């Protein structure tokens, strides 16, 4: 439950991280295209702060939000990196509501 907790040993600086609790909490995600201290859940369109806070050279930093850092909870994460080979990209777009 500690704030500003670094998850290290990833082996690279991620461009996308997804975190899922082993219990029934919501899964959360953050990409390197997002600014500030915001993350999304897979069940809501609004952002939350104090979740996945930052990307670091060898991993990422999480806050004290219960979706990613409850005391005694087991979490699973997956991290992706855009290595420039075209296998994975991070970006954004503005939807048009049509397709």
CSV table of N, CA and C in Angstrom, one decimal:
chain,number,residue,atom,x,y,z
A,1,UNK,N,0.8,-1.2,0.0
A,1,UNK,CA,0.0,0.0,0.0
A,1,UNK,C,0.8,1.3,0.0
A,2,UNK,N,2.2,1.2,-0.1
A,2,UNK,CA,3.0,2.4,0.0
A,2,UNK,C,2.9,3.1,-1.4
A,3,UNK,N,2.9,4.5,-1.3
A,3,UNK,CA,2.9,5.3,-2.5
A,3,UNK,C,4.3,5.4,-3.1
A,4,UNK,N,4.3,5.6,-4.4
A,4,UNK,CA,5.6,5.8,-5.2
A,4,UNK,C,6.4,4.5,-5.1
A,5,UNK,N,5.8,3.4,-5.2
A,5,UNK,CA,6.5,2.1,-5.2
A,5,UNK,C,7.0,1.7,-6.6
A,6,UNK,N,8.3,1.5,-6.7
A,6,UNK,CA,8.9,1.1,-8.0
A,6,UNK,C,8.9,-0.4,-8.2
A,7,UNK,N,8.4,-0.8,-9.3
A,7,UNK,CA,8.4,-2.2,-9.7
A,7,UNK,C,9.6,-2.3,-10.7
A,8,UNK,N,10.6,-3.0,-10.3
A,8,UNK,CA,11.8,-3.1,-11.1
A,8,UNK,C,12.1,-4.5,-11.6
A,9,UNK,N,13.1,-4.6,-12.4
A,9,UNK,CA,13.5,-5.9,-12.9
A,9,UNK,C,12.8,-6.3,-14.2
A,10,UNK,N,12.1,-5.3,-14.8
A,10,UNK,CA,11.4,-5.5,-16.1
A,10,UNK,C,12.5,-5.7,-17.2
A,11,UNK,N,13.6,-5.0,-17.2
A,11,UNK,CA,14.6,-5.1,-18.2
A,11,UNK,C,14.6,-4.1,-19.3
A,12,UNK,N,13.6,-3.2,-19.2
A,12,UNK,CA,13.5,-2.1,-20.1
A,12,UNK,C,12.5,-1.1,-19.6
A,13,UNK,N,12.5,0.1,-20.2
A,13,UNK,CA,11.5,1.1,-19.8
A,13,UNK,C,10.2,0.9,-20.7
A,14,UNK,N,9.1,0.5,-20.1
A,14,UNK,CA,7.9,0.2,-20.8
A,14,UNK,C,7.3,1.4,-21.5
A,15,UNK,N,6.5,1.1,-22.5
A,15,UNK,CA,5.6,2.1,-23.2
A,15,UNK,C,4.1,1.8,-22.9
A,16,UNK,N,3.8,0.6,-22.3
A,16,UNK,CA,2.5,0.3,-21.9
A,16,UNK,C,2.6,-0.8,-20.8
A,17,UNK,N,1.8,-0.5,-19.7
A,17,UNK,CA,1.8,-1.5,-18.6
A,17,UNK,C,0.3,-1.7,-18.3
A,18,UNK,N,0.0,-3.0,-18.1
A,18,UNK,CA,-1.4,-3.4,-17.6
A,18,UNK,C,-1.2,-4.2,-16.3
A,19,UNK,N,-2.0,-3.8,-15.3
A,19,UNK,CA,-1.9,-4.5,-14.0
A,19,UNK,C,-3.3,-5.1,-13.7
A,20,UNK,N,-3.3,-6.3,-13.2
A,20,UNK,CA,-4.5,-7.0,-12.8
A,20,UNK,C,-4.3,-7.6,-11.4
A,21,UNK,N,-5.2,-7.4,-10.5
A,21,UNK,CA,-5.2,-8.0,-9.2
A,21,UNK,C,-5.7,-9.5,-9.4
A,22,UNK,N,-5.2,-10.3,-8.5
A,22,UNK,CA,-5.6,-11.7,-8.5
A,22,UNK,C,-7.1,-11.9,-8.1
A,23,UNK,N,-7.6,-10.9,-7.4
A,23,UNK,CA,-9.0,-10.9,-6.9
A,23,UNK,C,-9.9,-10.1,-7.9
A,24,UNK,N,-11.0,-9.6,-7.5
A,24,UNK,CA,-12.0,-9.0,-8.4
A,24,UNK,C,-11.8,-7.5,-8.6
A,25,UNK,N,-10.6,-7.0,-8.3
A,25,UNK,CA,-10.4,-5.5,-8.6
A,25,UNK,C,-10.3,-5.3,-10.1
A,26,UNK,N,-10.5,-4.0,-10.5
A,26,UNK,CA,-10.4,-3.7,-11.9
A,26,UNK,C,-9.0,-3.7,-12.4
A,27,UNK,N,-8.8,-4.1,-13.7
A,27,UNK,CA,-7.5,-4.1,-14.3
A,27,UNK,C,-7.3,-2.6,-14.8
A,28,UNK,N,-6.1,-2.2,-14.7
A,28,UNK,CA,-5.7,-0.8,-15.0
A,28,UNK,C,-4.6,-0.8,-16.1
A,29,UNK,N,-4.5,0.3,-16.8
A,29,UNK,CA,-3.4,0.4,-17.8
A,29,UNK,C,-3.0,1.8,-18.0
A,30,UNK,N,-1.8,2.0,-18.5
A,30,UNK,CA,-1.2,3.3,-18.8
A,30,UNK,C,-0.2,3.2,-19.9
A,31,UNK,N,-0.2,4.1,-20.8
A,31,UNK,CA,0.7,4.1,-21.9
A,31,UNK,C,1.7,5.3,-21.8
A,32,UNK,N,2.8,5.3,-22.5
A,32,UNK,CA,3.7,6.4,-22.5
A,32,UNK,C,3.2,7.6,-23.2
A,33,UNK,N,2.1,7.5,-24.0
A,33,UNK,CA,1.5,8.6,-24.6
A,33,UNK,C,0.7,9.5,-23.7
A,34,UNK,N,0.5,9.0,-22.5
A,34,UNK,CA,-0.4,9.7,-21.5
A,34,UNK,C,0.5,10.6,-20.6
A,35,UNK,N,0.1,11.8,-20.4
A,35,UNK,CA,0.9,12.7,-19.5
A,35,UNK,C,0.3,12.8,-18.1
A,36,UNK,N,1.1,13.3,-17.2
A,36,UNK,CA,0.7,13.5,-15.8
A,36,UNK,C,0.6,12.1,-15.1
A,37,UNK,N,-0.1,12.1,-14.0
A,37,UNK,CA,-0.3,10.9,-13.2
A,37,UNK,C,-1.7,10.4,-13.4
A,38,UNK,N,-1.9,9.8,-14.6
A,38,UNK,CA,-3.2,9.2,-14.9
A,38,UNK,C,-3.1,7.8,-15.5
A,39,UNK,N,-4.1,7.0,-15.2
A,39,UNK,CA,-4.2,5.7,-15.7
A,39,UNK,C,-5.7,5.5,-16.0
A,40,UNK,N,-6.0,4.4,-16.8
A,40,UNK,CA,-7.4,4.0,-17.1
A,40,UNK,C,-7.6,2.6,-16.5
A,41,UNK,N,-8.9,2.3,-16.3
A,41,UNK,CA,-9.3,1.0,-16.0
A,41,UNK,C,-10.0,0.4,-17.3
A,42,UNK,N,-10.1,-0.9,-17.4
A,42,UNK,CA,-10.8,-1.4,-18.5
A,42,UNK,C,-12.3,-1.4,-18.5
A,43,UNK,N,-12.8,-0.9,-17.4
A,43,UNK,CA,-14.3,-0.8,-17.2
A,43,UNK,C,-14.9,0.6,-17.1
A,44,UNK,N,-14.0,1.6,-17.3
A,44,UNK,CA,-14.5,2.9,-17.1
A,44,UNK,C,-13.7,3.8,-18.1
A,45,UNK,N,-14.3,4.9,-18.5
A,45,UNK,CA,-13.7,5.8,-19.5
A,45,UNK,C,-13.0,7.0,-18.8
A,46,UNK,N,-13.2,7.1,-17.5
A,46,UNK,CA,-12.5,8.2,-16.8
A,46,UNK,C,-11.1,7.8,-16.3
A,47,UNK,N,-10.3,8.8,-16.2
A,47,UNK,CA,-8.9,8.5,-15.7
A,47,UNK,C,-8.9,8.5,-14.1
A,48,UNK,N,-7.9,7.9,-13.6
A,48,UNK,CA,-7.7,7.9,-12.1
A,48,UNK,C,-6.2,8.2,-11.9
A,49,UNK,N,-5.9,8.9,-10.8
A,49,UNK,CA,-4.6,9.2,-10.5
A,49,UNK,C,-4.1,8.3,-9.4
A,50,UNK,N,-2.8,8.3,-9.2
A,50,UNK,CA,-2.2,7.5,-8.1
A,50,UNK,C,-2.3,6.0,-8.4
A,51,UNK,N,-2.3,5.6,-9.6
A,51,UNK,CA,-2.4,4.2,-10.0
A,51,UNK,C,-1.0,3.8,-10.6
A,52,UNK,N,-0.9,3.8,-11.9
A,52,UNK,CA,0.4,3.6,-12.6
A,52,UNK,C,0.9,5.0,-12.8
A,53,UNK,N,1.9,5.4,-12.0
A,53,UNK,CA,2.3,6.8,-12.0
A,53,UNK,C,3.4,7.2,-13.0
A,54,UNK,N,4.3,6.3,-13.3
A,54,UNK,CA,5.4,6.7,-14.2
A,54,UNK,C,6.1,5.4,-14.7
A,55,UNK,N,6.8,5.6,-15.8
A,55,UNK,CA,7.7,4.6,-16.4
A,55,UNK,C,9.1,4.9,-16.0
A,56,UNK,N,9.8,3.9,-15.6
A,56,UNK,CA,11.2,4.1,-15.2
A,56,UNK,C,12.1,3.3,-16.1
A,57,UNK,N,13.4,3.5,-16.0
A,57,UNK,CA,14.4,2.8,-16.9
A,57,UNK,C,14.3,1.3,-16.8
A,58,UNK,N,14.0,0.7,-15.7
A,58,UNK,CA,13.9,-0.7,-15.5
A,58,UNK,C,12.5,-1.2,-15.0
A,59,UNK,N,11.5,-0.4,-15.3
A,59,UNK,CA,10.2,-0.8,-14.8
A,59,UNK,C,9.2,0.3,-14.8
A,60,UNK,N,8.4,0.4,-13.7
A,60,UNK,CA,7.4,1.4,-13.6
A,60,UNK,C,7.1,1.7,-12.1
A,61,UNK,N,6.4,2.8,-11.9
A,61,UNK,CA,6.1,3.2,-10.5
A,61,UNK,C,4.6,3.2,-10.3
A,62,UNK,N,4.2,2.6,-9.2
A,62,UNK,CA,2.7,2.6,-8.9
A,62,UNK,C,2.5,3.5,-7.6
A,63,UNK,N,1.2,3.9,-7.5
A,63,UNK,CA,0.8,4.7,-6.3
A,63,UNK,C,0.2,3.8,-5.3
A,64,UNK,N,-0.6,4.4,-4.4
A,64,UNK,CA,-1.2,3.7,-3.4
A,64,UNK,C,-2.7,3.3,-3.7
A,65,UNK,N,-3.1,3.5,-4.9
A,65,UNK,CA,-4.5,3.2,-5.3
A,65,UNK,C,-4.8,1.7,-5.1
A,66,UNK,N,-5.9,1.3,-4.5
A,66,UNK,CA,-6.2,-0.1,-4.2
A,66,UNK,C,-6.3,-1.0,-5.4
A,67,UNK,N,-6.5,-0.4,-6.6
A,67,UNK,CA,-6.5,-1.2,-7.8
A,67,UNK,C,-5.2,-1.8,-8.2
A,68,UNK,N,-4.1,-1.2,-7.7
A,68,UNK,CA,-2.7,-1.7,-8.0
A,68,UNK,C,-1.8,-1.9,-6.8
A,69,UNK,N,-2.3,-1.6,-5.6
A,69,UNK,CA,-1.3,-1.6,-4.5
A,69,UNK,C,-2.0,-1.8,-3.1
A,70,UNK,N,-2.9,-2.7,-3.0
A,70,UNK,CA,-3.6,-2.9,-1.7
A,70,UNK,C,-2.7,-3.9,-0.9
A,71,UNK,N,-2.6,-3.6,0.4
A,71,UNK,CA,-1.8,-4.4,1.3
A,71,UNK,C,-2.2,-5.9,1.3
A,72,UNK,N,-1.2,-6.8,1.0
A,72,UNK,CA,-1.5,-8.2,1.0
A,72,UNK,C,-2.1,-8.7,-0.3
A,73,UNK,N,-2.4,-7.9,-1.2
A,73,UNK,CA,-3.0,-8.3,-2.5
A,73,UNK,C,-1.9,-8.8,-3.5
A,74,UNK,N,-2.2,-9.8,-4.3
A,74,UNK,CA,-1.3,-10.3,-5.3
A,74,UNK,C,-1.7,-9.7,-6.6
A,75,UNK,N,-0.7,-9.1,-7.4
A,75,UNK,CA,-1.0,-8.4,-8.6
A,75,UNK,C,-0.2,-9.1,-9.7
A,76,UNK,N,-0.7,-9.1,-10.9
A,76,UNK,CA,0.0,-9.5,-12.1
A,76,UNK,C,0.1,-8.4,-13.1
A,77,UNK,N,1.2,-8.3,-13.7
A,77,UNK,CA,1.4,-7.2,-14.7
A,77,UNK,C,2.1,-7.7,-16.0
A,78,UNK,N,1.8,-6.9,-17.0
A,78,UNK,CA,2.5,-7.1,-18.3
A,78,UNK,C,3.0,-5.8,-18.8
A,79,UNK,N,4.2,-5.8,-19.4
A,79,UNK,CA,4.7,-4.5,-19.9
A,79,UNK,C,5.2,-4.7,-21.4
A,80,UNK,N,5.0,-3.7,-22.2
A,80,UNK,CA,5.3,-3.7,-23.6
A,80,UNK,C,6.3,-2.5,-23.8
A,81,UNK,N,7.1,-2.7,-24.8
A,81,UNK,CA,8.0,-1.6,-25.2
A,81,UNK,C,8.0,-1.5,-26.7
A,82,UNK,N,7.9,-0.2,-27.2
A,82,UNK,CA,8.0,0.1,-28.6
A,82,UNK,C,9.5,0.1,-29.0
A,83,UNK,N,9.9,-0.9,-29.6
A,83,UNK,CA,11.4,-1.0,-29.9
A,83,UNK,C,11.7,-0.4,-31.3
A,84,UNK,N,10.7,0.2,-32.0
A,84,UNK,CA,10.9,0.8,-33.3
A,84,UNK,C,10.8,-0.2,-34.4
A,85,UNK,N,10.5,-1.5,-34.1
A,85,UNK,CA,10.4,-2.5,-35.2
A,85,UNK,C,9.0,-2.6,-35.8
A,86,UNK,N,8.1,-1.8,-35.3
A,86,UNK,CA,6.7,-1.8,-35.8
A,86,UNK,C,5.8,-2.9,-35.2
A,87,UNK,N,6.3,-3.7,-34.2
A,87,UNK,CA,5.5,-4.7,-33.6
A,87,UNK,C,4.6,-4.1,-32.6
A,88,UNK,N,4.9,-3.0,-32.1
A,88,UNK,CA,4.0,-2.4,-31.0
A,88,UNK,C,4.2,-0.9,-31.1
A,89,UNK,N,3.1,-0.1,-31.1
A,89,UNK,CA,3.2,1.3,-31.1
A,89,UNK,C,2.3,1.9,-30.1
A,90,UNK,N,2.7,3.1,-29.6
A,90,UNK,CA,1.9,3.8,-28.6
A,90,UNK,C,1.5,5.1,-29.3
A,91,UNK,N,0.3,5.6,-29.1
A,91,UNK,CA,-0.1,6.8,-29.7
A,91,UNK,C,-1.5,7.2,-29.2
A,92,UNK,N,-2.1,8.1,-29.9
A,92,UNK,CA,-3.5,8.5,-29.6
A,92,UNK,C,-4.3,8.9,-30.8
A,93,UNK,N,-5.6,9.0,-30.7
A,93,UNK,CA,-6.4,9.5,-31.8
A,93,UNK,C,-7.7,10.1,-31.2
A,94,UNK,N,-8.4,10.9,-32.0
A,94,UNK,CA,-9.6,11.4,-31.7
A,94,UNK,C,-10.7,10.7,-32.4
A,95,UNK,N,-11.6,10.1,-31.6
A,95,UNK,CA,-12.7,9.3,-32.2
A,95,UNK,C,-13.7,10.1,-32.9
A,96,UNK,N,-14.5,9.5,-33.9
A,96,UNK,CA,-15.5,10.2,-34.6
A,96,UNK,C,-16.9,9.7,-34.3
A,97,UNK,N,-17.0,8.6,-33.5
A,97,UNK,CA,-18.3,8.1,-33.1
A,97,UNK,C,-19.0,7.3,-34.2
A,98,UNK,N,-18.3,7.0,-35.4
A,98,UNK,CA,-19.0,6.4,-36.5
A,98,UNK,C,-18.6,4.9,-36.6
A,99,UNK,N,-17.3,4.6,-36.6
A,99,UNK,CA,-16.9,3.2,-36.8
A,99,UNK,C,-15.7,2.9,-35.9
